[in-house]
Amino acid sequence: MSHNIYKIITLCLFICVTFSFNSHAQSKTINSGWHFSEDQSIWKIINIPHTWNDKDAFDDEPGYRRGLGYYKKQIFIASAERDNIHYLKFNAVNQEATVFINGHKVGNHKGGYTAFNFDITSYLKYDDYNLIEVTVDNSHNENIPPLDADFTFYGGIYRDVEFISLPKQHISLKDFASDGYYVNYYNVSEKQAGVEVKLLVDNFDTSKSKNHLQLKILDAKGNLILEEHKGFKLGESSSEEFNIKFPEIENPKLWSPEHPYLYKLEITLTDYNGNVLDSKSTNLGFRWTTVDSEKGFFLNGKPIKLVGVNRHQDYANYGNAVPLSLQKNDIELIKDMGSNVIRFAHYPHARELYKKCDELGVLVWTEIPIVNKVTNTEAFFNVSKQMQKEHIKQYYNFPSVVMIGYMNEIFLRLDFDKEETDSEKENRKKYTYTLAKQLEDLTRTEAPNHITVMALHFNELYNETKIADLPMLVGWNLYFGWYHDTIKDLGVFLDDQHQRYPNRCLLVSEYGPGADVRVSATEPSRYDYSQEYQLLLHSGYYNQVKDRDFVAGMTAWNFADFGSEFRGETIPHVNQKGLVQYNREPKEVYYWYQSVLKTNEPFVHVANYQKELNLLENNTHEIVVFSNQDKGKLYVNDEFFRDMNFESGIAKVTIPFKEGINTVRAETNSTSDDTIFNVKIIKDLKTDDFDVLAINVGTDISFRDDVFGVTYLKDRSYTKNLFGYLPSSGKCKREPVPFNVSNTINEAVYQTVLVDCNTYKVDIPDGKYKVTLYFIEPQLKNKTKVLFNLTDSKDDSKTDVMHRIFDVKLNDKTIVSQFNMAKAYADKYGIAESSNINITNNIGLTIRLNAIIGETVLSGILIEKTD
Ligand code: GCB
């Protein structure tokens, strides 16, 4: 066809579009005003996104409601819509949904993280209200992945619901709820780039139809670059597939994290007269990727070290029902950290976020939620394959998506479940491999231009079974320096794998320690939940990965803290490995990543790990400054203090502080950062202005109680004029209590105990005080098992026998007699015992714990002056 004829047709199409808008496909979200019930008797009005687990997954009761939830809503459909085809589309319902229209069952869908739709045309009434009912089930189901994982499976309709009305001929919605077309690229290089589109068109009419397709490629400014047309006939009640190939574009602008240049594809389907029936559009990004077992990841022919994060989709107070605007903000934060990659773990996230990755330039690893174990049934295999097909087809067109996965740590349960016999274990290896192979083959067939991936945990099972040889790129989830070993063991492991499997491409798909912004440690160590240790581990991993070309990259676990109901840490029910908090406020390590990853502008940040910095005996303290520059200057309270040199983004400076507010200012190049330090210098407790003192007994970490506004100081052995335990008064052992603690919001105070220490002295001045002592029974059986405290979990299966009985005295006054926590409390309770005391004669406070049976314990002390 000549160019002029194209122009005439285009003009005709334009005119026709203007006059035929009504017959065009229409989609609207129907999120508001649903009725929800847990039992079909009491109903409440809710809006979608919705989950019924946003609160109970965070309360003290073990477990959260996994069962049925009922939703209903009426929609009015006018008779003008009578000739259309109508679909109901659910963008995600966790995890099984059965949909009814006007009392008729229209379909069922299994799997909580991909979209599905149903053609509801034949069930509708026109000029009338139509009742939509959805029964949702998030019970454990042996045939639906995920079976078991370290995140909460919130139930509900938690992504948009759409009502879609289409003319009888339209771009298909029947192909696994995809958009009905798939963009493939050919011959992409710096010189040229080709696009080929596979498209499915449905004709629901009982007669034949003549139609026309117009496809346009536009550049980022909206200029037309290429245009293709196709006229065709459709048989009655039929579906057709078309392949439309554009000629190559010369000198294309390539897509990359630095320059995420996007073209646009527009597709228009018209009837024979040019009336627009349906239209679609998507981003196009010209890029090509390869992996090399020696040199790592390549984008557009150049090596690129992938550095970024994993992301879970939930958010403080929302569960998984999170407004899209907040979710999109996550992608902005991830990009602004300097990340060039994101792993959407452990399931497909909202499609809008992938579009955001296209726009901002973030490479994507996306996967389905087959985690920890699989079930050996045909039903489980079928749901898994259906899920992967939906995933691939619904997410196919995003140029940011380069890696597609299907399993995470699939031998974790095999490794940790002790009950299985050897032959059951062998069997499990075989059927797991079989499913992996089927999913790998399916992924390679359905997504031939993508890199297949799988994430493994630290175990030889993956090598031994050869499951690690299936994907094109292997991700290792490595927790050296957290669950086991030390930070520097990462490099040893990576080198060993590379030497033993030289042809395998690998990256570090997870790593990171838990960190609570209220916890601080001057000598950070494994499992202390301090932000200081989080920095040590992340920077240690980064340096080791950077030094090894063969490692394609690393994705930190996790971008944000996330809900995991069974966890019992300093924040219960939350996995705290986020670089930002559950409400997305950055932890300090987030800024460190900016200092090593962001190169586009000068950056500097003065870290402050403690809202209130308590300095005992002397007034100096080492602070940390992050910058992407080599050098900088530091000012303390407006006076120049020192020059700084940054190594791996970090400069450490010891500062003499004054009592009260101190301002520390760092300057580099054209940028600066000011941070306020609120300092308390404690040389002697016996001062006239003594007010309050809190001690985190049994540990070296300090803990900030934000609600009460007090900092629990780290424990110490006694020195005169201050406080501490008397080492001579018993064994004075420190023990962790790595469990959820009921009946408190200050878990961190109870999660460490000082055992068998009979005397604790605090040299407070004479006066009247309220003294609160904190206790927990460490041996008491806990109702919830914490699987993911893998190596450090204590045996919590001990029976509730009388382990210890002791008396508690403040100076010469007995405040608790025959204290027996195992008998008095049924669960791991945080117990606070408060009493008033009048101290005279300058004798200070002595806390005495006198054992009657077993060893004494103490977790914390809070002393408040009362007059
Ligand atoms: C893992 C899992 C992830 C967990 C993480 C952890 O390896 O893949 O789902 O949340 O460890 O924090 O233990």
PDB file of N, CA, C and O in Angstrom, residues 438-473:
ATOM      1  N   GLN A 438       9.027 -28.618  34.447  1.00  0.00           N
ATOM      2  CA  GLN A 438       7.855 -28.254  33.642  1.00  0.00           C
ATOM      3  C   GLN A 438       7.675 -26.726  33.601  1.00  0.00           C
ATOM      4  O   GLN A 438       7.359 -26.160  32.558  1.00  0.00           O
ATOM      5  N   LEU A 439       7.914 -26.088  34.728  1.00  0.00           N
ATOM      6  CA  LEU A 439       7.742 -24.626  34.773  1.00  0.00           C
ATOM      7  C   LEU A 439       8.848 -23.907  34.010  1.00  0.00           C
ATOM      8  O   LEU A 439       8.618 -22.882  33.366  1.00  0.00           O
ATOM      9  N   GLU A 440      10.045 -24.464  34.091  1.00  0.00           N
ATOM     10  CA  GLU A 440      11.161 -23.879  33.332  1.00  0.00           C
ATOM     11  C   GLU A 440      10.849 -23.964  31.831  1.00  0.00           C
ATOM     12  O   GLU A 440      10.982 -22.971  31.106  1.00  0.00           O
ATOM     13  N   ASP A 441      10.415 -25.143  31.384  1.00  0.00           N
ATOM     14  CA  ASP A 441      10.106 -25.324  29.961  1.00  0.00           C
ATOM     15  C   ASP A 441       8.973 -24.390  29.541  1.00  0.00           C
ATOM     16  O   ASP A 441       9.045 -23.744  28.490  1.00  0.00           O
ATOM     17  N   LEU A 442       7.956 -24.344  30.385  1.00  0.00           N
ATOM     18  CA  LEU A 442       6.807 -23.481  30.068  1.00  0.00           C
ATOM     19  C   LEU A 442       7.260 -22.018  29.941  1.00  0.00           C
ATOM     20  O   LEU A 442       6.887 -21.304  29.011  1.00  0.00           O
ATOM     21  N   THR A 443       8.112 -21.597  30.884  1.00  0.00           N
ATOM     22  CA  THR A 443       8.553 -20.193  30.882  1.00  0.00           C
ATOM     23  C   THR A 443       9.387 -19.900  29.633  1.00  0.00           C
ATOM     24  O   THR A 443       9.217 -18.866  28.979  1.00  0.00           O
ATOM     25  N   ARG A 444      10.259 -20.845  29.295  1.00  0.00           N
ATOM     26  CA  ARG A 444      11.090 -20.606  28.092  1.00  0.00           C
ATOM     27  C   ARG A 444      10.234 -20.561  26.832  1.00  0.00           C
ATOM     28  O   ARG A 444      10.527 -19.812  25.900  1.00  0.00           O
ATOM     29  N   THR A 445       9.172 -21.375  26.789  1.00  0.00           N
ATOM     30  CA  THR A 445       8.311 -21.388  25.605  1.00  0.00           C
ATOM     31  C   THR A 445       7.460 -20.122  25.545  1.00  0.00           C
ATOM     32  O   THR A 445       7.353 -19.471  24.511  1.00  0.00           O
ATOM     33  N   GLU A 446       6.847 -19.790  26.680  1.00  0.00           N
ATOM     34  CA  GLU A 446       5.917 -18.653  26.672  1.00  0.00           C
ATOM     35  C   GLU A 446       6.642 -17.303  26.673  1.00  0.00           C
ATOM     36  O   GLU A 446       6.076 -16.306  26.251  1.00  0.00           O
ATOM     37  N   ALA A 447       7.854 -17.286  27.207  1.00  0.00           N
ATOM     38  CA  ALA A 447       8.586 -16.004  27.291  1.00  0.00           C
ATOM     39  C   ALA A 447       9.989 -16.195  26.730  1.00  0.00           C
ATOM     40  O   ALA A 447      10.983 -16.138  27.465  1.00  0.00           O
ATOM     41  N   PRO A 448      10.086 -16.428  25.408  1.00  0.00           N
ATOM     42  CA  PRO A 448      11.382 -16.807  24.832  1.00  0.00           C
ATOM     43  C   PRO A 448      12.445 -15.706  24.898  1.00  0.00           C
ATOM     44  O   PRO A 448      13.625 -15.993  24.736  1.00  0.00           O
ATOM     45  N   ASN A 449      12.038 -14.469  25.145  1.00  0.00           N
ATOM     46  CA  ASN A 449      13.043 -13.392  25.156  1.00  0.00           C
ATOM     47  C   ASN A 449      13.444 -12.966  26.553  1.00  0.00           C
ATOM     48  O   ASN A 449      14.062 -11.927  26.730  1.00  0.00           O
ATOM     49  N   HIS A 450      13.052 -13.736  27.541  1.00  0.00           N
ATOM     50  CA  HIS A 450      13.359 -13.360  28.915  1.00  0.00           C
ATOM     51  C   HIS A 450      14.377 -14.325  29.512  1.00  0.00           C
ATOM     52  O   HIS A 450      14.610 -15.403  28.987  1.00  0.00           O
ATOM     53  N   ILE A 451      14.932 -13.897  30.658  1.00  0.00           N
ATOM     54  CA  ILE A 451      15.911 -14.732  31.366  1.00  0.00           C
ATOM     55  C   ILE A 451      15.157 -15.477  32.470  1.00  0.00           C
ATOM     56  O   ILE A 451      14.478 -14.841  33.287  1.00  0.00           O
ATOM     57  N   THR A 452      15.267 -16.799  32.502  1.00  0.00           N
ATOM     58  CA  THR A 452      14.574 -17.541  33.560  1.00  0.00           C
ATOM     59  C   THR A 452      15.449 -17.548  34.819  1.00  0.00           C
ATOM     60  O   THR A 452      16.679 -17.617  34.746  1.00  0.00           O
ATOM     61  N   VAL A 453      14.781 -17.468  35.967  1.00  0.00           N
ATOM     62  CA  VAL A 453      15.505 -17.382  37.249  1.00  0.00           C
ATOM     63  C   VAL A 453      14.824 -18.253  38.307  1.00  0.00           C
ATOM     64  O   VAL A 453      13.642 -18.586  38.200  1.00  0.00           O
ATOM     65  N   MET A 454      15.598 -18.578  39.345  1.00  0.00           N
ATOM     66  CA  MET A 454      15.056 -19.311  40.500  1.00  0.00           C
ATOM     67  C   MET A 454      15.887 -18.891  41.706  1.00  0.00           C
ATOM     68  O   MET A 454      17.096 -18.692  41.583  1.00  0.00           O
ATOM     69  N   ALA A 455      15.232 -18.758  42.877  1.00  0.00           N
ATOM     70  CA  ALA A 455      15.986 -18.361  44.079  1.00  0.00           C
ATOM     71  C   ALA A 455      16.134 -19.563  45.012  1.00  0.00           C
ATOM     72  O   ALA A 455      15.165 -20.275  45.274  1.00  0.00           O
ATOM     73  N   LEU A 456      17.349 -19.753  45.513  1.00  0.00           N
ATOM     74  CA  LEU A 456      17.698 -20.934  46.312  1.00  0.00           C
ATOM     75  C   LEU A 456      18.141 -20.514  47.708  1.00  0.00           C
ATOM     76  O   LEU A 456      18.630 -19.410  47.891  1.00  0.00           O
ATOM     77  N   HIS A 457      17.995 -21.407  48.682  1.00  0.00           N
ATOM     78  CA  HIS A 457      18.574 -21.069  49.989  1.00  0.00           C
ATOM     79  C   HIS A 457      19.901 -21.797  50.170  1.00  0.00           C
ATOM     80  O   HIS A 457      20.260 -22.668  49.377  1.00  0.00           O
ATOM     81  N   PHE A 458      20.615 -21.425  51.202  1.00  0.00           N
ATOM     82  CA  PHE A 458      21.979 -21.916  51.425  1.00  0.00           C
ATOM     83  C   PHE A 458      21.943 -23.403  51.777  1.00  0.00           C
ATOM     84  O   PHE A 458      21.826 -23.777  52.943  1.00  0.00           O
ATOM     85  N   ASN A 459      22.004 -24.236  50.743  1.00  0.00           N
ATOM     86  CA  ASN A 459      21.964 -25.675  50.981  1.00  0.00           C
ATOM     87  C   ASN A 459      22.430 -26.396  49.723  1.00  0.00           C
ATOM     88  O   ASN A 459      22.106 -25.986  48.611  1.00  0.00           O
ATOM     89  N   GLU A 460      23.141 -27.507  49.905  1.00  0.00           N
ATOM     90  CA  GLU A 460      23.667 -28.281  48.786  1.00  0.00           C
ATOM     91  C   GLU A 460      22.579 -29.006  47.987  1.00  0.00           C
ATOM     92  O   GLU A 460      22.826 -29.493  46.879  1.00  0.00           O
ATOM     93  N   LEU A 461      21.369 -29.101  48.568  1.00  0.00           N
ATOM     94  CA  LEU A 461      20.294 -29.840  47.896  1.00  0.00           C
ATOM     95  C   LEU A 461      20.078 -29.364  46.460  1.00  0.00           C
ATOM     96  O   LEU A 461      19.738 -30.143  45.574  1.00  0.00           O
ATOM     97  N   TYR A 462      20.253 -28.072  46.245  1.00  0.00           N
ATOM     98  CA  TYR A 462      19.981 -27.508  44.914  1.00  0.00           C
ATOM     99  C   TYR A 462      21.007 -27.969  43.888  1.00  0.00           C
ATOM    100  O   TYR A 462      20.695 -28.142  42.716  1.00  0.00           O
ATOM    101  N   ASN A 463      22.254 -28.156  44.357  1.00  0.00           N
ATOM    102  CA  ASN A 463      23.290 -28.665  43.457  1.00  0.00           C
ATOM    103  C   ASN A 463      23.117 -30.160  43.256  1.00  0.00           C
ATOM    104  O   ASN A 463      23.164 -30.661  42.131  1.00  0.00           O
ATOM    105  N   GLU A 464      22.900 -30.823  44.363  1.00  0.00           N
ATOM    106  CA  GLU A 464      22.788 -32.291  44.340  1.00  0.00           C
ATOM    107  C   GLU A 464      21.642 -32.746  43.432  1.00  0.00           C
ATOM    108  O   GLU A 464      21.792 -33.664  42.641  1.00  0.00           O
ATOM    109  N   THR A 465      20.499 -32.095  43.504  1.00  0.00           N
ATOM    110  CA  THR A 465      19.345 -32.496  42.681  1.00  0.00           C
ATOM    111  C   THR A 465      19.440 -31.957  41.256  1.00  0.00           C
ATOM    112  O   THR A 465      18.623 -32.295  40.412  1.00  0.00           O
ATOM    113  N   LYS A 466      20.392 -31.047  41.012  1.00  0.00           N
ATOM    114  CA  LYS A 466      20.589 -30.375  39.716  1.00  0.00           C
ATOM    115  C   LYS A 466      19.457 -29.388  39.376  1.00  0.00           C
ATOM    116  O   LYS A 466      19.345 -28.914  38.258  1.00  0.00           O
ATOM    117  N   ILE A 467      18.615 -29.112  40.350  1.00  0.00           N
ATOM    118  CA  ILE A 467      17.536 -28.144  40.086  1.00  0.00           C
ATOM    119  C   ILE A 467      18.149 -26.767  39.779  1.00  0.00           C
ATOM    120  O   ILE A 467      17.615 -25.985  39.000  1.00  0.00           O
ATOM    121  N   ALA A 468      19.355 -26.521  40.351  1.00  0.00           N
ATOM    122  CA  ALA A 468      20.033 -25.231  40.142  1.00  0.00           C
ATOM    123  C   ALA A 468      20.523 -25.083  38.703  1.00  0.00           C
ATOM    124  O   ALA A 468      20.887 -23.982  38.285  1.00  0.00           O
ATOM    125  N   ASP A 469      20.553 -26.192  37.952  1.00  0.00           N
ATOM    126  CA  ASP A 469      21.001 -26.084  36.560  1.00  0.00           C
ATOM    127  C   ASP A 469      19.863 -25.735  35.609  1.00  0.00           C
ATOM    128  O   ASP A 469      20.094 -25.511  34.423  1.00  0.00           O
ATOM    129  N   LEU A 470      18.638 -25.714  36.120  1.00  0.00           N
ATOM    130  CA  LEU A 470      17.504 -25.464  35.222  1.00  0.00           C
ATOM    131  C   LEU A 470      17.427 -24.013  34.739  1.00  0.00           C
ATOM    132  O   LEU A 470      17.351 -23.777  33.532  1.00  0.00           O
ATOM    133  N   PRO A 471      17.420 -23.029  35.635  1.00  0.00           N
ATOM    134  CA  PRO A 471      17.223 -21.652  35.152  1.00  0.00           C
ATOM    135  C   PRO A 471      18.465 -21.075  34.472  1.00  0.00           C
ATOM    136  O   PRO A 471      19.571 -21.572  34.666  1.00  0.00           O
ATOM    137  N   MET A 472      18.271 -20.022  33.721  1.00  0.00           N
ATOM    138  CA  MET A 472      19.409 -19.391  33.035  1.00  0.00           C
ATOM    139  C   MET A 472      20.268 -18.614  34.030  1.00  0.00           C
ATOM    140  O   MET A 472      21.446 -18.397  33.808  1.00  0.00           O
ATOM    141  N   LEU A 473      19.629 -18.145  35.090  1.00  0.00           N
ATOM    142  CA  LEU A 473      20.344 -17.366  36.106  1.00  0.00           C
ATOM    143  C   LEU A 473      19.867 -17.846  37.475  1.00  0.00           C
ATOM    144  O   LEU A 473      18.659 -17.907  37.724  1.00  0.00           O
TER     145      LEU A 473
END
